[in-house]
Tab-separated table of C-alpha atoms in Angstrom:
chain	number	residue	atom	x	y	z
A	1	MET	CA	65.519	249.999	79.129
A	2	PHE	CA	67.721	251.372	81.850
A	3	ALA	CA	66.760	254.536	83.721
A	4	VAL	CA	67.993	257.836	82.373
A	5	VAL	CA	70.981	259.247	84.201
A	6	SER	CA	70.234	261.445	87.190
A	7	SER	CA	69.519	265.114	86.706
A	8	HIS	CA	72.669	266.292	88.462
A	9	LEU	CA	74.759	264.396	85.897
A	10	LYS	CA	72.772	265.966	83.083
A	11	ARG	CA	73.445	269.411	84.479
A	12	SER	CA	77.170	268.666	84.322
A	13	VAL	CA	77.073	268.423	80.501
A	14	ARG	CA	79.316	270.951	78.805
A	15	TRP	CA	78.734	270.188	75.160
A	16	SER	CA	75.666	270.988	73.065
A	17	THR	CA	74.022	269.514	69.985
A	18	ARG	CA	71.852	270.767	67.175
A	19	VAL	CA	69.563	268.978	64.720
A	20	ILE	CA	70.173	269.148	60.959
A	21	THR	CA	67.043	269.265	58.759
A	22	ASP	CA	68.073	266.292	56.615
A	23	ASN	CA	67.669	264.050	59.717
A	24	GLN	CA	71.418	263.790	60.307
A	25	LYS	CA	72.638	265.193	63.581
A	26	LEU	CA	75.795	267.198	64.017
A	27	LEU	CA	77.666	267.491	67.319
A	28	SER	CA	78.488	271.135	67.958
A	29	TYR	CA	81.501	271.781	70.180
A	30	SER	CA	83.266	274.969	71.159
A	31	ALA	CA	85.746	276.349	68.645
A	32	ALA	CA	88.613	275.561	70.986
A	33	ARG	CA	87.695	271.893	71.063
A	34	LEU	CA	87.299	271.708	67.303
A	35	GLN	CA	90.823	273.038	66.917
A	36	ASN	CA	92.210	270.143	68.941
A	37	TRP	CA	89.982	267.185	68.093
A	38	ASN	CA	88.772	265.483	64.953
A	39	VAL	CA	85.100	264.980	65.805
A	40	LYS	CA	82.788	262.540	64.086
A	41	THR	CA	80.160	264.833	62.613
A	42	THR	CA	77.443	262.505	61.342
A	43	VAL	CA	75.681	259.846	63.377
A	44	GLU	CA	72.516	257.817	63.052
A	45	GLU	CA	69.247	259.033	64.535
A	46	ASP	CA	69.095	256.299	67.164
A	47	GLU	CA	72.504	257.367	68.484
A	48	PHE	CA	70.865	260.270	70.317
A	49	ILE	CA	68.561	260.471	73.312
A	50	SER	CA	66.255	263.294	74.299
A	51	ASN	CA	67.216	265.503	77.214
A	52	GLY	CA	64.472	268.073	77.515
A	53	ASP	CA	64.806	270.446	74.565
A	54	GLN	CA	68.243	269.112	73.661
A	55	MET	CA	69.546	265.913	72.105
A	56	ARG	CA	72.397	264.103	73.818
A	57	PRO	CA	74.729	261.725	71.967
A	58	ARG	CA	74.868	258.096	73.002
A	59	LEU	CA	78.306	257.720	71.484
A	60	LEU	CA	81.163	259.849	70.204
A	61	GLN	CA	84.320	259.436	68.187
A	62	LEU	CA	86.994	261.882	69.306
A	63	LYS	CA	90.598	261.975	68.197
A	64	SER	CA	93.674	263.884	69.225
A	65	LYS	CA	96.055	265.194	66.601
A	66	GLU	CA	98.119	262.004	66.681
A	67	LYS	CA	98.404	258.635	68.395
A	68	ALA	CA	100.724	258.091	71.348
A	69	LYS	CA	103.906	256.202	70.579
A	70	PRO	CA	103.378	252.599	71.786
A	71	ILE	CA	105.984	250.332	73.349
A	72	PHE	CA	105.109	247.554	70.883
A	73	SER	CA	105.422	247.785	67.103
A	74	SER	CA	102.465	247.778	64.735
A	75	ALA	CA	103.692	244.431	63.411
A	76	GLU	CA	103.544	242.993	66.952
A	77	MET	CA	99.970	244.201	67.537
A	78	ASP	CA	98.832	243.122	64.072
A	79	GLY	CA	100.332	239.696	64.734
A	80	ARG	CA	98.322	239.283	67.919
A	81	LEU	CA	95.101	240.192	66.108
A	82	THR	CA	95.946	237.845	63.231
A	83	LYS	CA	96.352	234.916	65.622
A	84	LEU	CA	93.093	235.850	67.338
A	85	ARG	CA	91.256	235.970	64.029
A	86	GLN	CA	92.663	232.596	63.064
A	87	PHE	CA	91.233	231.269	66.325
A	88	MET	CA	87.897	232.980	65.566
A	89	GLU	CA	87.756	231.367	62.133
A	90	GLN	CA	88.619	227.968	63.570
A	91	GLU	CA	85.891	228.269	66.213
A	92	ARG	CA	83.419	229.918	63.800
A	93	LEU	CA	83.054	233.060	65.883
A	94	ASN	CA	81.494	236.124	64.279
A	95	ALA	CA	83.174	238.430	66.775
A	96	VAL	CA	84.855	238.572	70.166
A	97	LEU	CA	84.034	240.976	72.994
A	98	PHE	CA	86.828	241.373	75.549
A	99	THR	CA	85.996	243.116	78.821
A	100	SER	CA	89.022	242.303	81.004
A	101	MET	CA	91.936	244.690	81.458
A	102	HIS	CA	94.462	242.070	80.402
A	103	ASN	CA	92.858	241.088	77.112
A	104	VAL	CA	91.841	244.631	76.186
A	105	VAL	CA	95.410	245.889	76.622
A	106	TYR	CA	96.974	242.783	75.068
A	107	TYR	CA	95.024	243.152	71.826
A	108	SER	CA	94.675	246.958	71.681
A	109	GLY	CA	97.494	248.529	73.707
A	110	PHE	CA	94.977	250.481	75.826
A	111	LEU	CA	94.955	249.801	79.588
A	112	TYR	CA	91.735	251.146	81.034
A	113	CYS	CA	90.848	252.556	84.442
A	114	ALA	CA	87.309	251.314	85.110
A	115	PHE	CA	86.190	253.226	88.213
A	116	GLY	CA	82.905	251.299	88.057
A	117	ARG	CA	82.280	251.754	84.326
A	118	PRO	CA	82.355	248.959	81.716
A	119	TYR	CA	85.057	248.897	79.050
A	120	GLY	CA	85.524	246.590	76.120
A	121	LEU	CA	87.235	245.646	72.892
A	122	VAL	CA	85.220	244.273	69.973
A	123	VAL	CA	87.205	242.303	67.402
A	124	THR	CA	85.650	241.173	64.138
A	125	PRO	CA	87.318	239.668	61.051
A	126	GLU	CA	87.627	243.212	59.647
A	127	SER	CA	88.130	245.544	62.632
A	128	SER	CA	89.063	246.015	66.262
A	129	THR	CA	87.540	248.799	68.350
A	130	THR	CA	87.942	249.773	71.972
A	131	ILE	CA	84.777	250.921	73.768
A	132	THR	CA	85.524	253.492	76.438
A	133	ALA	CA	83.796	255.945	78.759
A	134	GLY	CA	83.518	259.632	77.972
A	135	ILE	CA	85.385	260.549	81.129
A	136	ASP	CA	88.633	259.413	79.432
A	137	CYS	CA	88.093	261.713	76.422
A	138	THR	CA	90.692	261.063	73.671
A	139	GLN	CA	93.245	259.150	75.753
A	140	PRO	CA	91.855	255.702	74.794
A	141	TRP	CA	92.030	256.599	71.087
A	142	ARG	CA	95.642	257.700	71.506
A	143	ARG	CA	96.556	254.368	73.099
A	144	SER	CA	94.385	252.064	70.978
A	145	HIS	CA	96.104	250.244	68.137
A	146	ASP	CA	93.021	250.578	65.925
A	147	ALA	CA	89.674	252.339	66.364
A	148	ASN	CA	87.910	253.710	69.427
A	149	ILE	CA	84.303	254.640	70.213
A	150	ILE	CA	83.280	256.568	73.324
A	151	TYR	CA	79.960	255.967	75.055
A	152	THR	CA	78.440	258.775	77.107
A	153	ASP	CA	76.903	258.780	80.581
A	154	TRP	CA	73.607	260.217	79.432
A	155	GLN	CA	71.884	256.819	79.479
A	156	GLN	CA	72.980	253.716	81.341
A	157	ASP	CA	72.798	251.256	78.437
A	158	ASN	CA	75.016	253.267	76.090
A	159	PHE	CA	77.901	250.787	76.442
A	160	TYR	CA	75.659	248.096	74.974
A	161	LYS	CA	74.406	250.456	72.251
A	162	VAL	CA	78.006	250.758	71.036
A	163	ILE	CA	78.346	246.967	70.965
A	164	GLN	CA	75.099	246.762	68.977
A	165	LYS	CA	76.417	249.306	66.498
A	166	LEU	CA	79.719	247.499	66.031
A	167	LEU	CA	77.963	244.174	65.497
A	168	ILE	CA	75.106	245.462	63.367
A	169	GLN	CA	76.163	243.120	60.558
A	170	ASN	CA	76.058	240.144	62.946
A	171	GLN	CA	72.404	239.828	63.867
A	172	SER	CA	72.899	236.097	64.365
A	173	GLY	CA	75.849	233.826	64.951
A	174	VAL	CA	78.308	233.355	67.810
A	175	LEU	CA	79.992	235.958	70.021
A	176	GLY	CA	83.044	235.051	72.088
A	177	CYS	CA	83.102	236.523	75.619
A	178	GLU	CA	85.194	236.179	78.753
A	179	PHE	CA	83.033	234.177	81.144
A	180	ASP	CA	85.736	234.342	83.815
A	181	HIS	CA	85.475	238.144	83.835
A	182	MET	CA	81.872	238.888	82.907
A	183	THR	CA	79.412	239.460	85.765
A	184	LEU	CA	75.865	238.116	85.660
A	185	ASP	CA	74.581	241.656	85.159
A	186	VAL	CA	76.819	242.199	82.134
A	187	TYR	CA	75.815	238.813	80.727
A	188	ARG	CA	72.107	239.618	81.081
A	189	ASN	CA	72.519	243.062	79.554
A	190	LEU	CA	74.509	241.615	76.668
A	191	ASN	CA	71.786	239.057	75.984
A	192	THR	CA	69.209	241.851	75.970
A	193	ALA	CA	71.295	243.901	73.541
A	194	LEU	CA	72.204	240.951	71.273
A	195	PRO	CA	69.476	238.338	71.727
A	196	ASN	CA	70.218	236.485	68.482
A	197	LEU	CA	73.933	236.011	69.065
A	198	SER	CA	74.956	232.922	71.013
A	199	LYS	CA	77.585	233.612	73.691
A	200	VAL	CA	80.538	231.253	74.207
A	201	ASP	CA	83.564	231.492	76.463
A	202	VAL	CA	86.908	232.510	74.977
A	203	GLY	CA	88.632	233.575	78.206
A	204	THR	CA	90.375	230.270	78.796
A	205	PRO	CA	91.280	229.422	75.169
A	206	VAL	CA	92.668	232.907	74.564
A	207	MET	CA	94.753	232.636	77.731
A	208	TYR	CA	96.590	229.697	76.170
A	209	THR	CA	97.484	231.825	73.141
A	210	ARG	CA	99.197	234.351	75.438
A	211	LEU	CA	101.450	231.813	77.184
A	212	VAL	CA	104.252	231.906	74.605
A	213	LYS	CA	105.734	235.393	74.506
A	214	SER	CA	106.971	237.160	71.379
A	215	GLN	CA	110.477	238.565	71.090
A	216	GLU	CA	109.147	242.066	71.794
A	217	GLU	CA	107.375	240.858	74.932
A	218	GLN	CA	110.515	239.071	76.077
A	219	GLU	CA	112.515	242.267	75.679
A	220	VAL	CA	110.041	244.272	77.787
A	221	ILE	CA	110.161	241.653	80.533
A	222	ARG	CA	113.977	241.569	80.422
A	223	GLU	CA	114.038	245.333	80.860
A	224	GLY	CA	111.537	245.029	83.693
A	225	ALA	CA	113.773	242.486	85.419
A	226	ARG	CA	116.673	244.916	85.188
A	227	ILE	CA	114.527	247.704	86.604
A	228	SER	CA	113.307	245.486	89.447
A	229	GLU	CA	116.920	245.120	90.575
A	230	ILE	CA	117.206	248.907	90.798
A	231	GLY	CA	114.244	248.793	93.150
A	232	ALA	CA	115.817	246.001	95.188
A	233	ALA	CA	119.040	247.991	95.557
A	234	ALA	CA	116.989	250.946	96.802
A	235	VAL	CA	115.381	248.697	99.441
A	236	ILE	CA	118.784	247.680	100.755
A	237	ASP	CA	119.968	251.292	100.799
A	238	ALA	CA	116.914	252.334	102.821
A	239	MET	CA	117.022	249.448	105.319
A	240	GLU	CA	118.108	250.546	108.767
A	241	GLU	CA	117.007	250.161	112.337
A	242	ASN	CA	113.605	251.777	113.013
A	243	ALA	CA	112.946	252.532	109.349
A	244	PRO	CA	109.200	251.988	108.640
A	245	GLU	CA	108.245	249.390	106.050
A	246	HIS	CA	106.322	251.912	103.954
A	247	VAL	CA	109.272	254.302	103.772
A	248	ILE	CA	111.579	251.537	102.564
A	249	ALA	CA	109.006	250.370	100.016
A	250	ASP	CA	108.395	253.889	98.705
A	251	SER	CA	112.095	254.423	98.044
A	252	ALA	CA	112.152	251.333	95.816
A	253	THR	CA	109.016	252.291	93.920
A	254	ARG	CA	110.341	255.786	93.233
A	255	ALA	CA	113.605	254.373	91.901
A	256	MET	CA	111.800	251.959	89.572
A	257	VAL	CA	109.361	254.577	88.294
A	258	MET	CA	112.201	256.941	87.420
A	259	GLU	CA	113.978	254.190	85.482
A	260	ILE	CA	110.792	253.174	83.657
A	261	ALA	CA	110.274	256.809	82.656
A	262	ASP	CA	113.831	257.000	81.307
A	263	THR	CA	113.653	253.650	79.503
A	264	TYR	CA	110.111	253.958	78.123
A	265	PRO	CA	109.346	257.689	77.893
A	266	GLN	CA	106.424	256.874	75.588
A	267	SER	CA	104.705	254.653	78.183
A	268	GLU	CA	102.126	255.500	80.790
A	269	ILE	CA	103.566	255.596	84.300
A	270	ARG	CA	101.229	253.592	86.491
A	271	ASP	CA	100.804	250.658	88.848
A	272	SER	CA	104.437	249.908	89.842
A	273	TRP	CA	104.696	249.036	93.507
A	274	THR	CA	106.824	247.466	96.238
A	275	TRP	CA	105.934	245.238	99.143
A	276	PHE	CA	108.517	245.322	101.899
A	277	GLN	CA	107.607	243.117	104.842
A	278	SER	CA	109.386	242.554	108.141
A	279	GLY	CA	109.048	240.198	111.087
A	280	LEU	CA	105.593	238.627	111.393
A	281	ASN	CA	104.452	240.521	108.304
A	282	THR	CA	106.561	238.202	106.123
A	283	ASP	CA	104.194	235.297	106.770
A	284	GLY	CA	102.109	236.056	103.660
A	285	ALA	CA	103.526	236.620	100.195
A	286	HIS	CA	100.994	239.353	99.370
A	287	ASN	CA	100.875	241.148	102.708
A	288	PRO	CA	100.721	244.945	102.304
A	289	VAL	CA	103.293	247.304	103.745
A	290	THR	CA	102.663	248.729	107.209
A	291	THR	CA	104.142	251.301	109.555
A	292	ARG	CA	106.096	248.593	111.402
A	293	ARG	CA	109.698	249.653	112.036
A	294	VAL	CA	112.478	247.240	111.147
A	295	GLN	CA	114.602	245.918	114.001
A	296	PRO	CA	118.003	244.160	114.036
A	297	GLY	CA	117.567	240.409	113.533
A	298	ASP	CA	114.264	240.818	111.677
A	299	ILE	CA	113.517	238.502	108.809
A	300	CYS	CA	112.450	240.710	105.887
A	301	SER	CA	111.111	240.242	102.379
A	302	LEU	CA	111.605	242.605	99.457
A	303	ASN	CA	109.151	242.366	96.587
A	304	CYS	CA	109.671	244.813	93.711
A	305	PHE	CA	107.107	245.040	90.901
A	306	PRO	CA	107.842	247.414	88.027
A	307	MET	CA	104.850	247.639	85.682
A	308	ILE	CA	105.443	248.547	82.030
A	309	GLN	CA	102.262	249.287	80.072
A	310	GLY	CA	100.370	246.463	81.756
A	311	TYR	CA	103.285	244.010	81.855
A	312	TYR	CA	104.127	242.572	85.254
A	313	ILE	CA	107.675	241.876	86.416
A	314	ALA	CA	108.819	240.841	89.900
A	315	LEU	CA	111.913	240.315	92.010
A	316	GLU	CA	111.725	238.906	95.534
A	317	ARG	CA	114.358	238.168	98.143
A	318	THR	CA	114.617	237.071	101.762
A	319	LEU	CA	116.933	239.278	103.800
A	320	PHE	CA	117.774	240.156	107.392
A	321	LEU	CA	118.838	243.340	109.105
A	322	ASP	CA	122.204	243.011	110.858
A	323	HIS	CA	122.052	239.322	111.815
A	324	ALA	CA	120.022	236.112	111.595
A	325	SER	CA	119.581	233.308	114.119
A	326	ASP	CA	120.984	229.856	113.420
A	327	GLU	CA	117.502	228.422	112.894
A	328	HIS	CA	116.573	231.208	110.495
A	329	ILE	CA	119.690	230.473	108.448
A	330	ARG	CA	118.978	226.726	108.454
A	331	ILE	CA	115.458	227.145	107.103
A	332	TRP	CA	116.629	229.791	104.664
A	333	GLN	CA	119.225	227.400	103.254
A	334	VAL	CA	116.596	224.686	102.778
A	335	ASN	CA	114.468	227.121	100.837
A	336	LEU	CA	117.502	228.056	98.761
A	337	GLU	CA	118.108	224.387	97.985
A	338	VAL	CA	114.555	224.173	96.656
A	339	PHE	CA	115.025	227.441	94.752
A	340	ASN	CA	118.273	226.381	93.086
A	341	ARG	CA	116.918	222.989	92.127
A	342	GLY	CA	113.820	224.647	90.745
A	343	LEU	CA	115.935	226.859	88.499
A	344	GLU	CA	117.535	223.711	87.060
A	345	LEU	CA	114.160	222.082	86.377
A	346	ILE	CA	112.830	224.855	84.138
A	347	ARG	CA	113.375	223.504	80.627
A	348	PRO	CA	111.291	222.752	77.510
A	349	GLY	CA	109.151	219.646	77.786
A	350	ALA	CA	109.006	219.650	81.593
A	351	ARG	CA	105.501	219.463	83.031
A	352	CYS	CA	104.493	221.994	85.667
A	353	CYS	CA	103.112	219.296	87.952
A	354	ASP	CA	106.300	217.219	87.788
A	355	ILE	CA	108.429	220.191	88.815
A	356	ALA	CA	106.166	220.836	91.799
A	357	ILE	CA	106.252	217.189	92.898
A	358	GLU	CA	110.050	216.987	92.761
A	359	LEU	CA	110.449	220.177	94.779
A	360	ASN	CA	107.929	218.884	97.317
A	361	ASP	CA	110.276	215.988	97.995
A	362	ILE	CA	113.059	218.356	99.084
A	363	TYR	CA	110.823	220.140	101.566
A	364	ALA	CA	109.541	216.795	102.817
A	365	ARG	CA	113.066	215.535	103.553
A	366	TYR	CA	113.538	218.441	105.956
A	367	GLY	CA	110.061	218.224	107.467
A	368	LEU	CA	109.006	221.563	105.976
A	369	LEU	CA	106.474	220.572	103.322
A	370	GLU	CA	103.533	221.411	105.572
A	371	TYR	CA	104.741	225.023	105.735
A	372	ARG	CA	104.531	225.582	101.976
A	373	SER	CA	101.520	227.762	101.127
A	374	PHE	CA	101.273	228.135	97.302
A	375	GLY	CA	102.738	227.026	93.969
A	376	TYR	CA	106.373	227.285	92.957
A	377	GLY	CA	105.996	229.794	90.134
A	378	HIS	CA	103.728	231.300	87.496
A	379	SER	CA	103.596	232.851	84.053
A	380	PHE	CA	104.551	236.446	83.270
A	381	GLY	CA	102.977	238.898	80.861
A	382	VAL	CA	99.906	241.116	81.031
A	383	LEU	CA	98.802	240.749	84.634
A	384	SER	CA	98.899	242.522	87.965
A	385	HIS	CA	97.597	242.113	91.492
A	386	TYR	CA	94.156	243.235	90.289
A	387	TYR	CA	93.836	241.875	86.772
A	388	GLY	CA	94.951	238.931	84.699
A	389	ARG	CA	96.354	235.514	85.507
A	390	GLU	CA	97.642	232.899	83.129
A	391	ALA	CA	96.601	230.031	85.348
A	392	ALA	CA	97.524	227.312	82.848
A	393	LEU	CA	101.201	228.082	83.432
A	394	GLU	CA	101.713	227.682	87.170
A	395	LEU	CA	104.067	225.288	88.922
A	396	ARG	CA	101.479	223.314	90.874
A	397	GLU	CA	100.580	219.685	91.275
A	398	ASP	CA	97.293	220.142	89.387
A	399	ILE	CA	98.748	221.822	86.276
A	400	GLU	CA	99.944	219.472	83.520
A	401	THR	CA	101.077	222.115	81.016
A	402	LYS	CA	104.384	221.347	79.317
A	403	LEU	CA	106.923	224.162	79.171
A	404	GLU	CA	107.679	225.467	75.662
A	405	PRO	CA	110.288	227.848	74.251
A	406	GLY	CA	109.097	231.414	74.671
A	407	MET	CA	107.179	230.783	77.866
A	408	ILE	CA	108.224	232.989	80.782
A	409	ILE	CA	107.856	231.660	84.289
A	410	SER	CA	109.081	232.363	87.792
A	411	MET	CA	110.732	230.113	90.320
A	412	GLU	CA	109.592	231.303	93.757
A	413	PRO	CA	109.405	228.684	96.505
A	414	MET	CA	108.149	229.860	99.900
A	415	VAL	CA	107.718	228.378	103.343
A	416	THR	CA	106.303	230.121	106.400
A	417	ILE	CA	107.244	229.081	109.924
A	418	PRO	CA	104.486	230.050	112.389
A	419	GLU	CA	104.884	232.866	114.877
A	420	GLY	CA	106.464	231.851	118.162
A	421	ARG	CA	108.587	229.036	116.750
A	422	PRO	CA	112.354	229.173	116.165
A	423	GLY	CA	113.019	230.591	112.697
A	424	ALA	CA	109.538	232.123	112.475
A	425	GLY	CA	108.667	234.071	109.335
A	426	GLY	CA	108.243	233.708	105.600
A	427	TYR	CA	111.119	232.758	103.272
A	428	ARG	CA	110.912	233.374	99.542
A	429	GLU	CA	113.286	233.872	96.626
A	430	HIS	CA	112.049	234.738	93.148
A	431	ASN	CA	113.694	234.762	89.728
A	432	ILE	CA	112.187	234.939	86.226
A	433	LEU	CA	113.194	232.498	83.486
A	434	ILE	CA	112.580	232.512	79.740
A	435	VAL	CA	112.269	228.979	78.385
A	436	THR	CA	114.629	228.441	75.439
A	437	GLU	CA	115.039	225.674	72.869
A	438	ASP	CA	117.437	223.742	75.079
A	439	GLY	CA	116.986	225.096	78.613
A	440	ALA	CA	116.077	228.394	80.238
A	441	GLU	CA	117.540	231.874	80.556
A	442	ASP	CA	117.520	233.303	84.079
A	443	ILE	CA	117.043	237.034	83.540
A	444	ASN	CA	117.680	238.031	87.173
A	445	ASN	CA	121.176	238.723	88.474
A	446	PHE	CA	120.435	240.106	91.916
A	447	PRO	CA	122.307	238.286	94.697
A	448	TYR	CA	120.576	236.094	97.265
A	449	GLY	CA	121.345	233.961	100.308
A	450	PRO	CA	122.983	234.529	103.711
A	451	GLU	CA	126.323	235.581	102.260
A	452	ASN	CA	124.650	238.515	100.443
A	453	MET	CA	121.369	239.348	102.116
A	454	ILE	CA	122.209	239.875	105.785
A	455	ILE	CA	122.304	243.668	105.615
A	456	LYS	CA	124.618	245.357	108.082
A	457	LYS	CA	124.320	249.089	108.659
């Protein structure tokens, strides 16, 4: 049993409880709260813990007056759960416990903010329930497609008590978990809570089910691509001599956030960002913005990432302020040759590894292959820089996945010439493509190349 929460946390409690003589326990809240929430009024005796002369609830069910309007239809969310349950039946799983941000939001619509606390989604053949921390109050219920249970901070194992409650009818059998997300501590605690349920990995198999995007997902990503171009235009507007990278990046993020709010007023506004890099800072694709001030002749990289309810979209371009050296333009044009050929290679039936190998040959002809630092593209969907990755759909030599209609993938070749050499810096273009029945749809229209992206002010 875990230690009881520290006394200073107990003192922070604002709600009270009372015991009913028939052994049921009723949570008693202030009248103001009862006017706003539908509170679960009866719970089992083992759902409480003693706190001096009071009883504290291990779990709660709180509801607002109505659910938030989601960006995906009920039919879309039900369809995802139906496919998951078909997988569960095929693999003879009694239930699945998701703990990652990407799978919780994909199957429930709720994108959590952990801040060190565990979160989860339990799916059985009959139900799906998000498990969330009390600090979030009713927000998870509003965003969850189905049910929600809150665990309290009053005892450290309450998260696992909720899982036990949800799986009380499954005292034996098989539980699917995400081994690529679960820590050893969580695994041990889960085994203590559910000793008679075998644990098997579903993280990788479920990832494969997310690779082909529905029509509703495709529409969100199309809109995100449009919004990313608003951010890119804001970058160009803000670029000028001595402008700091972070100021340029912030202007793009603000523009994208405003457009997301207008396009999806029902969505949460979170996580959109921009990386704008200049000079040496372009050498890494994921380098953060700095206070460096842009100078004429600098190689620059714009990277705009509008996030729409957990869905990741990106647009990236190489650009220069005022002018570019001959060697910079030469290397840039090689990278564009790779980029344009890569766009042509995205089609149904093509293998990821074969695309990477063919593009390698172009770099090799120009003696630049050694300066390539990562794959040529990746899947899009529920992911970000701190959660999710559909690693089975990446354009790398070690990935043999065949492209299928409905898959969404980027083409984003990059080479980095080391500091001190002619043409030094990182070069990258990035477009998103939706694989169709007979080819691919490029959903980006933002210009690229020396004729468009040498910005004169």
